[in-house]
Short mmCIF file of N, CA and C and ligand atoms in Angstrom, two decimals:
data_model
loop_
_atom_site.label_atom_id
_atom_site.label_comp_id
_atom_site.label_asym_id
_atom_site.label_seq_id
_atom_site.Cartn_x
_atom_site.Cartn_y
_atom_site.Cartn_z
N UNK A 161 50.22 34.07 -8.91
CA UNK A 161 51.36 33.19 -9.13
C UNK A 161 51.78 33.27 -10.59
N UNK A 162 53.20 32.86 -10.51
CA UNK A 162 53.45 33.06 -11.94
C UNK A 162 54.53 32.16 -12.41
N UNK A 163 54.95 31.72 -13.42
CA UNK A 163 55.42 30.32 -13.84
C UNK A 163 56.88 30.80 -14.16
N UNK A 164 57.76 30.56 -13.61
CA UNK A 164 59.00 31.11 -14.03
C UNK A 164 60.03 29.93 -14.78
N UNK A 165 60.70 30.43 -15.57
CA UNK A 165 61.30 29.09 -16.30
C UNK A 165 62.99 28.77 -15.87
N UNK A 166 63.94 27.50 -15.62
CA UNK A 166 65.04 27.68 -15.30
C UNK A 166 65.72 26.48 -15.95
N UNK A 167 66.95 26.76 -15.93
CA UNK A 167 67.32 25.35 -17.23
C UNK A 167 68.76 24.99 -16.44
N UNK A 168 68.70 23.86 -15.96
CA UNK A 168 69.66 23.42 -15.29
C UNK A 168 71.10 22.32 -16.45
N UNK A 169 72.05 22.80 -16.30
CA UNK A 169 72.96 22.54 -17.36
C UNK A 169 73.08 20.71 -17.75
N UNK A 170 72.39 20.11 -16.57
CA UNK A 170 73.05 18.71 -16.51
C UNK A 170 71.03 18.13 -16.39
N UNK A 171 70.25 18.89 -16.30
CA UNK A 171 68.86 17.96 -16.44
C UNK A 171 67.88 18.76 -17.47
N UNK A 172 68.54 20.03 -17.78
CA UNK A 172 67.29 20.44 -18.74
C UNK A 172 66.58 21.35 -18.18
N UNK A 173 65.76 22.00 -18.71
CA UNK A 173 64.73 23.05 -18.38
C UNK A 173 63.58 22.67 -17.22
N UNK A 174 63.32 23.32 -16.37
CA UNK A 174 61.20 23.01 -15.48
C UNK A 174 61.48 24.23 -15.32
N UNK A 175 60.06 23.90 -14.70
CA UNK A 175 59.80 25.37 -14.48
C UNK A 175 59.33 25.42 -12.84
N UNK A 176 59.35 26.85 -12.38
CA UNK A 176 58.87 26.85 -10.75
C UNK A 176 57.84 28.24 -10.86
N UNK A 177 56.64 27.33 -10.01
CA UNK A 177 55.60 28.53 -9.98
C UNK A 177 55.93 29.51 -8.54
N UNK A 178 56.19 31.00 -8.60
CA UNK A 178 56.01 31.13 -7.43
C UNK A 178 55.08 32.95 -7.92
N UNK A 179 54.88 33.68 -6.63
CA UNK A 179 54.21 35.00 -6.80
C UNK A 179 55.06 35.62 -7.62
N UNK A 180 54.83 36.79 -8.24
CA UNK A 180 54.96 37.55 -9.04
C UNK A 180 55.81 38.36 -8.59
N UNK A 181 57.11 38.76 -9.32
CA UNK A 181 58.09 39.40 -8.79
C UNK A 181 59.01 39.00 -7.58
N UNK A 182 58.61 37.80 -7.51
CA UNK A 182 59.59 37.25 -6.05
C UNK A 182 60.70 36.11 -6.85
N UNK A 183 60.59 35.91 -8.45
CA UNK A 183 61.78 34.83 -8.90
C UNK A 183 63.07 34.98 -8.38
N UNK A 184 63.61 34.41 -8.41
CA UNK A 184 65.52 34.72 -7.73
C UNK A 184 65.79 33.87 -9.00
N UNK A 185 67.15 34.80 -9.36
CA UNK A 185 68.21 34.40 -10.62
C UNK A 185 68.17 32.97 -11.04
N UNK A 186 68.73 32.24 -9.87
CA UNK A 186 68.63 30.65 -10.03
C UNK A 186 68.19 29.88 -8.90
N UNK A 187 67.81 28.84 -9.14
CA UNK A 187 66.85 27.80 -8.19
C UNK A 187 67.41 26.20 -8.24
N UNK A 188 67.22 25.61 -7.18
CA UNK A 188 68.19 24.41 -6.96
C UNK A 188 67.13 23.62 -7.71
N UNK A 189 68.11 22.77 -8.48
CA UNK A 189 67.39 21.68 -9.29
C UNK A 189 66.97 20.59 -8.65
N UNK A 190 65.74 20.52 -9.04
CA UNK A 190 65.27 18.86 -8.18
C UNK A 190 65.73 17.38 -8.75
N UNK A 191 66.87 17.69 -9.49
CA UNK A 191 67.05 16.42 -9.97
C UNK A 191 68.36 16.65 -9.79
N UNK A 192 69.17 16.79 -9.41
CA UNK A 192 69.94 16.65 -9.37
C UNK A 192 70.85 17.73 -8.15
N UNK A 193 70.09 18.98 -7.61
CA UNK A 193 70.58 19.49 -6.71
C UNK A 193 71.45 20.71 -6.72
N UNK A 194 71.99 20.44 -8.12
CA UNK A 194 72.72 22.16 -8.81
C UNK A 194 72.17 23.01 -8.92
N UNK A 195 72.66 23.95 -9.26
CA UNK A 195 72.28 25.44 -9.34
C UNK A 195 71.77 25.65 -11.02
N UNK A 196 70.37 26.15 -10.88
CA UNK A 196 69.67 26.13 -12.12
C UNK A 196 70.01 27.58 -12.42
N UNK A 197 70.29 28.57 -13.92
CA UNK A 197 70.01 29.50 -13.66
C UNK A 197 68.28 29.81 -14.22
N UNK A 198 68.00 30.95 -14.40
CA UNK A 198 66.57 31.57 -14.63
C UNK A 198 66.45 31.76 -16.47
N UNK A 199 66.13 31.29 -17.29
CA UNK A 199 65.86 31.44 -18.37
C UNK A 199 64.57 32.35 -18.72
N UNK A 200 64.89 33.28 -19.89
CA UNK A 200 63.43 33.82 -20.53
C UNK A 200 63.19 33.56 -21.83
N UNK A 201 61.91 33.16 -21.39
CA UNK A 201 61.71 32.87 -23.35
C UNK A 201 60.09 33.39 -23.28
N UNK A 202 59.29 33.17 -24.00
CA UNK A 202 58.55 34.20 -25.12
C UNK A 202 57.31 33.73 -24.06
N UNK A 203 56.37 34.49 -24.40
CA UNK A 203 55.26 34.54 -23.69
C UNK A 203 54.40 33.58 -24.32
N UNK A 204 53.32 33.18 -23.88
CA UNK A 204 52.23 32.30 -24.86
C UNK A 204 51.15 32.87 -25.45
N UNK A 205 51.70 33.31 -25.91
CA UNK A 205 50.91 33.86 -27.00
C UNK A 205 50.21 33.19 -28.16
N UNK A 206 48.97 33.20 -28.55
CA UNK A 206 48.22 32.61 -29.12
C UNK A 206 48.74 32.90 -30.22
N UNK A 207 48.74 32.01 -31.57
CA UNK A 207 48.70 32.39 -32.94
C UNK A 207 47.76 31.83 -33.60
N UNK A 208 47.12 33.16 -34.79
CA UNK A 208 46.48 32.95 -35.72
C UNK A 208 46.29 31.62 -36.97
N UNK A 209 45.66 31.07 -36.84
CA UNK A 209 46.05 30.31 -37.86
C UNK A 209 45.44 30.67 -39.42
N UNK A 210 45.96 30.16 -40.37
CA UNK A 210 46.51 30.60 -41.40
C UNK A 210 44.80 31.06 -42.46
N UNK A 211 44.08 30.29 -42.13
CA UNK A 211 42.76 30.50 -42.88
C UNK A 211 42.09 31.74 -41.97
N UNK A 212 42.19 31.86 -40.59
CA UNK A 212 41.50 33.02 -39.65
C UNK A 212 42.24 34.36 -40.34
N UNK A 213 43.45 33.95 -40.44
CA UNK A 213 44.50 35.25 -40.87
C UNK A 213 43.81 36.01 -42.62
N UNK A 214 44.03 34.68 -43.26
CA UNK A 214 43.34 35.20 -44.72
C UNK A 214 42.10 36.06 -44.71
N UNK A 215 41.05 35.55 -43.68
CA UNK A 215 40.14 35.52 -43.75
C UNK A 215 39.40 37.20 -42.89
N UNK A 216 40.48 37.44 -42.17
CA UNK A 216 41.00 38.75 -41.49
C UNK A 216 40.86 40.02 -42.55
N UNK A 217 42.29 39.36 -43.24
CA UNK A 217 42.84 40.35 -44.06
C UNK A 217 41.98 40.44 -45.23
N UNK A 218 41.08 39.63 -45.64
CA UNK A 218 39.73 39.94 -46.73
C UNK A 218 38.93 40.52 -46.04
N UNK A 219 38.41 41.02 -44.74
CA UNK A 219 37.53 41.66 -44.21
C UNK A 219 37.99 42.90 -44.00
N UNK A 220 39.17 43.63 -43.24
CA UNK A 220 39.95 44.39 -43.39
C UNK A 220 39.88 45.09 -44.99
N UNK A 221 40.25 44.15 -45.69
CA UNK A 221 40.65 44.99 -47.44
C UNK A 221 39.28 45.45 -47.93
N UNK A 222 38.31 44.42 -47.49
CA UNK A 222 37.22 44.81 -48.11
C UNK A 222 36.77 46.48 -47.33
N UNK A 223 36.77 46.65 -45.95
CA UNK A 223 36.65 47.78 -45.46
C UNK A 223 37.10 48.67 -46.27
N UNK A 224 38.65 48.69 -46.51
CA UNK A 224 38.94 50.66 -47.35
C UNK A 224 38.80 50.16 -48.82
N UNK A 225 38.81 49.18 -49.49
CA UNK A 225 39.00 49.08 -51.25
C UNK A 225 37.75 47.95 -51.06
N UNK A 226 36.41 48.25 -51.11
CA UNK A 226 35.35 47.37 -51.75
C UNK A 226 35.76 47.34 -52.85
N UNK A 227 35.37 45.85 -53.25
CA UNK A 227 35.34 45.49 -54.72
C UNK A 227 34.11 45.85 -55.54
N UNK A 228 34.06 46.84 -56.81
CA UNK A 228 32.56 47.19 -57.15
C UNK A 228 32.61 46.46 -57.98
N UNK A 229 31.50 45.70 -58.26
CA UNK A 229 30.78 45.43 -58.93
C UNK A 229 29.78 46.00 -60.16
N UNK A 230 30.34 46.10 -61.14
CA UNK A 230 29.21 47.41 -62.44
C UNK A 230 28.45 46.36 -63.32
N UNK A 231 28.53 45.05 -63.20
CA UNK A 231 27.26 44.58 -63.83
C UNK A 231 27.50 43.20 -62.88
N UNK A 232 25.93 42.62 -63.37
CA UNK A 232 25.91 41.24 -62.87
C UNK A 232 26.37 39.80 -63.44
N UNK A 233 27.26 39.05 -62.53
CA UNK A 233 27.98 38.11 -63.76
C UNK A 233 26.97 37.23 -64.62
N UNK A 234 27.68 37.07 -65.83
CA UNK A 234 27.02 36.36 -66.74
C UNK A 234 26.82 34.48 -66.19
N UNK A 235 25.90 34.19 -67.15
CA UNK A 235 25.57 33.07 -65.94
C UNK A 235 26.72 31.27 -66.86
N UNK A 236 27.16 32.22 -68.06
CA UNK A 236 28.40 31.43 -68.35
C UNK A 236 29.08 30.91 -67.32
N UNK A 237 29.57 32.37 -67.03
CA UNK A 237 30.98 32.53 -66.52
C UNK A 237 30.65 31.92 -64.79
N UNK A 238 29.70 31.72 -64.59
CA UNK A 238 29.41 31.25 -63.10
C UNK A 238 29.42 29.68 -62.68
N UNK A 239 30.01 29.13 -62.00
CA UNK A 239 30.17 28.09 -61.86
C UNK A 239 29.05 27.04 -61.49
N UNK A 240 28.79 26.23 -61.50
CA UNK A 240 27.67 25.12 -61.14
C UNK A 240 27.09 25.35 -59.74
N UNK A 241 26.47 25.62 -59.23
CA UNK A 241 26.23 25.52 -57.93
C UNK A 241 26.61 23.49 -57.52
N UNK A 242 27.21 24.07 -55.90
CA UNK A 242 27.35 22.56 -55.66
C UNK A 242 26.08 21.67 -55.16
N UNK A 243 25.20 22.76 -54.29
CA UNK A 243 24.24 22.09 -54.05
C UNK A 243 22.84 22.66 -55.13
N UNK A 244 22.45 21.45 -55.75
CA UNK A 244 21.20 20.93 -56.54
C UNK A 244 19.80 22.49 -56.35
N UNK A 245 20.18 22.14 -54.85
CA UNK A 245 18.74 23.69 -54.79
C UNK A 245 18.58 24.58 -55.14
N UNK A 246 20.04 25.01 -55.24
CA UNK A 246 20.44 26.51 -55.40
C UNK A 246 20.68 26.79 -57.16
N UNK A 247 19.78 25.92 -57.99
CA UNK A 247 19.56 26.15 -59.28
C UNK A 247 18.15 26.81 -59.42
N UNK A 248 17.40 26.03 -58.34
CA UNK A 248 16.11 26.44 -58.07
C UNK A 248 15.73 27.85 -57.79
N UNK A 249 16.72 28.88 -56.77
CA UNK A 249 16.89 30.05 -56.57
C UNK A 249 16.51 31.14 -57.91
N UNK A 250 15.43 32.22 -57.61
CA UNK A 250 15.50 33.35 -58.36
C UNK A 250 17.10 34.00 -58.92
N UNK A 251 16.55 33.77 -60.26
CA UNK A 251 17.90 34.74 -60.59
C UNK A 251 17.61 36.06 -61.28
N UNK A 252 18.49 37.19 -61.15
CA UNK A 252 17.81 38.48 -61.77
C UNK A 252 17.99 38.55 -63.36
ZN1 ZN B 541 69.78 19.22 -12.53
#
């Protein structure tokens, strides 16, 4: 079965489920009894959201352009750890 969409001029859009490849152009509106025609609009398609996407495209970049690394950062320039333990950690 498959969800076909139809937008009737005087009630608005529903939709009618029927098998696949059997839609007809237009379908009588249940609200009112007119002639609906058959509308197409976009598939449902999932979208990415915006941190999965970033988070993509840093895994991706990292694949062909690794970032090298030629020394180890200075422990200036390194920020606080947030959690307390991780001061405790070996450092090289
Ligand atoms: Zn109608």
């Amino acid at each position: 079965m498959a969800i076909y969409q139809y937008r009737c001029e005087q009630c608005g859009a529903f939709d009618v489920s029927r098998p696949i490849g059997t839609a007809a152009a237009a379908e009588v509106c249940a609200g009112c009894g007119g002639a609906a025609a058959r509308v197409f609009g976009s598939p449902h398609l999932a979208r990415t959201s915006r941190p999965l996407a970033r988070a993509l495209q840093a895994q991706e970049a990292s694949a062909d352009e690794p970032r090298v690394v030629r020394r180890a950062p200075s422990r200036e320039s390194a920020a606080p750890p947030a959690d307390p333990r991780h001061a405790l950690l070996p450092r090289p």
